[in-house]
PDB file of C-alpha atoms in Angstrom:
ATOM      1  CA  MET A 967       7.318 -22.051 -15.061  1.00 46.00           C
ATOM      2  CA  LYS A 968       8.864 -22.055 -12.236  1.00 60.00           C
ATOM      3  CA  MET A 969       9.858 -18.325 -12.980  1.00 61.00           C
ATOM      4  CA  ARG A 970       5.765 -17.831 -13.741  1.00 62.00           C
ATOM      5  CA  ASP A 971       5.205 -19.547  -9.840  1.00 64.00           C
ATOM      6  CA  ALA A 972       8.042 -17.810  -8.207  1.00 62.00           C
ATOM      7  CA  VAL A 973       6.650 -14.386  -9.528  1.00 63.00           C
ATOM      8  CA  TYR A 974       2.960 -14.865  -8.201  1.00 62.00           C
ATOM      9  CA  SER A 975       3.889 -16.459  -5.545  1.00 62.00           C
ATOM     10  CA  PHE A 976       6.438 -13.840  -4.340  1.00 62.00           C
ATOM     11  CA  ILE A 977       3.807 -10.452  -4.453  1.00 65.00           C
ATOM     12  CA  PHE A 978       0.195 -12.468  -3.929  1.00 64.00           C
ATOM     13  CA  GLU A 979       1.755 -15.513  -1.442  1.00 65.00           C
ATOM     14  CA  PRO A 980       5.044 -14.193   0.053  1.00 61.00           C
ATOM     15  CA  GLU A 981       5.344 -17.329   2.534  1.00 64.00           C
ATOM     16  CA  LYS A 982       5.420 -19.738  -0.530  1.00 61.00           C
ATOM     17  CA  ALA A 983       7.526 -17.344  -2.339  1.00 60.00           C
ATOM     18  CA  GLU A 984      10.291 -18.542   0.602  1.00 61.00           C
ATOM     19  CA  LYS A 985      10.301 -22.481  -0.585  1.00 64.00           C
ATOM     20  CA  LEU A 986      10.489 -21.760  -4.311  1.00 60.00           C
ATOM     21  CA  LEU A 987      13.200 -19.212  -4.409  1.00 61.00           C
ATOM     22  CA  PRO A 988      16.399 -21.128  -2.977  1.00 59.00           C
ATOM     23  CA  GLU A 989      15.795 -22.717  -6.767  1.00 58.00           C
ATOM     24  CA  VAL A 990      15.956 -19.206  -8.530  1.00 56.00           C
ATOM     25  CA  SER A 991      20.328 -17.896  -7.914  1.00 54.00           C
ATOM     26  CA  LYS A 992      20.696 -15.514  -6.015  1.00 56.00           C
ATOM     27  CA  THR A 993      22.677 -13.612  -8.215  1.00 58.00           C
ATOM     28  CA  ASN A 994      20.546 -14.137 -10.784  1.00 69.00           C
ATOM     29  CA  LYS A 995      18.553 -11.030 -12.337  1.00 72.00           C
ATOM     30  CA  PHE A 996      15.157 -12.212 -11.874  1.00 70.00           C
ATOM     31  CA  TYR A 997      16.228 -12.326  -7.972  1.00 70.00           C
ATOM     32  CA  GLU A 998      16.784  -8.600  -8.088  1.00 75.00           C
ATOM     33  CA  TYR A 999      14.111  -8.561 -10.158  1.00 74.00           C
ATOM     34  CA  LEU A1000      11.769  -9.840  -7.091  1.00 72.00           C
ATOM     35  CA  GLN A1001      13.104  -7.752  -4.436  1.00 75.00           C
ATOM     36  CA  ARG A1002      12.451  -4.318  -7.031  1.00 77.00           C
ATOM     37  CA  MET A1003       8.642  -5.898  -7.013  1.00 74.00           C
ATOM     38  CA  ASP A1004       8.646  -6.423  -3.427  1.00 74.00           C
ATOM     39  CA  ASP A1005      10.119  -3.185  -2.061  1.00 75.00           C
ATOM     40  CA  LEU A1006       7.483  -1.467  -5.104  1.00 73.00           C
ATOM     41  CA  ARG A1007       4.620  -2.993  -3.342  1.00 74.00           C
ATOM     42  CA  ILE A1008       5.497  -1.977  -0.016  1.00 72.00           C
ATOM     43  CA  SER A1009       6.431   1.428  -1.482  1.00 76.00           C
ATOM     44  CA  PHE A1010       2.663   1.346  -3.435  1.00 76.00           C
ATOM     45  CA  VAL A1011       1.290   0.396   0.762  1.00 75.00           C
ATOM     46  CA  ASP A1012       3.322   3.203   2.384  1.00 80.00           C
ATOM     47  CA  PHE A1013       1.274   5.006   0.184  1.00 81.00           C
ATOM     48  CA  SER A1014      -1.894   3.938  -0.361  1.00 81.00           C
ATOM     49  CA  ASN A1015      -1.967   4.353   3.694  1.00 84.00           C
ATOM     50  CA  TRP A1016      -0.402   7.841   3.873  1.00 85.00           C
ATOM     51  CA  LEU A1017      -2.826   8.560   0.827  1.00 86.00           C
ATOM     52  CA  LEU A1018      -6.143   7.266   3.352  1.00 88.00           C
ATOM     53  CA  ALA A1019      -4.673   9.275   6.766  1.00 88.00           C
ATOM     54  CA  LYS A1020      -5.156  11.812   4.463  1.00 90.00           C
ATOM     55  CA  ALA A1021      -8.698  11.936   2.882  1.00 90.00           C
ATOM     56  CA  ALA A1022      -9.766  10.585   6.472  1.00 90.00           C
ATOM     57  CA  LEU A1023      -7.896  13.935   7.960  1.00 90.00           C
ATOM     58  CA  ILE A1024      -9.820  16.061   5.058  1.00 91.00           C
ATOM     59  CA  LEU A1025     -13.435  14.534   5.838  1.00 91.00           C
ATOM     60  CA  ILE A1026     -12.714  15.034   9.139  1.00 91.00           C
ATOM     61  CA  PHE A1027     -12.009  18.769   9.378  1.00 91.00           C
ATOM     62  CA  GLY A1028     -14.086  19.422   6.898  1.00 91.00           C
ATOM     63  CA  PHE A1029     -17.139  18.061   8.454  1.00 90.00           C
ATOM     64  CA  GLY A1030     -16.649  19.655  11.508  1.00 89.00           C
ATOM     65  CA  LEU A1031     -16.120  23.232   9.723  1.00 90.00           C
ATOM     66  CA  VAL A1032     -18.781  22.734   8.492  1.00 90.00           C
ATOM     67  CA  LEU A1033     -20.602  21.702  12.057  1.00 90.00           C
ATOM     68  CA  ILE A1034     -18.740  25.394  12.979  1.00 91.00           C
ATOM     69  CA  LEU A1035     -20.161  27.226  10.422  1.00 90.00           C
ATOM     70  CA  PHE A1036     -23.651  26.043  10.901  1.00 90.00           C
ATOM     71  CA  GLY A1037     -23.455  26.784  14.876  1.00 89.00           C
ATOM     72  CA  LEU A1038     -21.539  29.982  13.289  1.00 87.00           C
ATOM     73  CA  LYS A1039     -25.288  29.996  11.991  1.00 86.00           C
ATOM     74  CA  ALA A1040     -27.707  29.053  14.365  1.00 86.00           C
ATOM     75  CA  LEU A1041     -26.360  31.570  16.369  1.00 84.00           C
ATOM     76  CA  ILE A1042     -26.767  34.953  14.096  1.00 86.00           C
ATOM     77  CA  ALA A1043     -30.243  33.850  13.681  1.00 74.00           C
TER      78      ALA A1043
END
């Protein structure tokens, strides 16, 4: 039960995990697993932020390109 609570807390409630982790030995493989989970969580957040930024840039430049094309069409017509 303590391990399950520690995993849940580490992923969803990091401030609560700080209280539970001293009960788990820091030389334990479980602690290494928690560290890897935290690294994965951080890298996923970085990737999702990067992906969101790319999508926003594509939308902005795509909308700008459409406006330019309509502007050129209006000038020609």
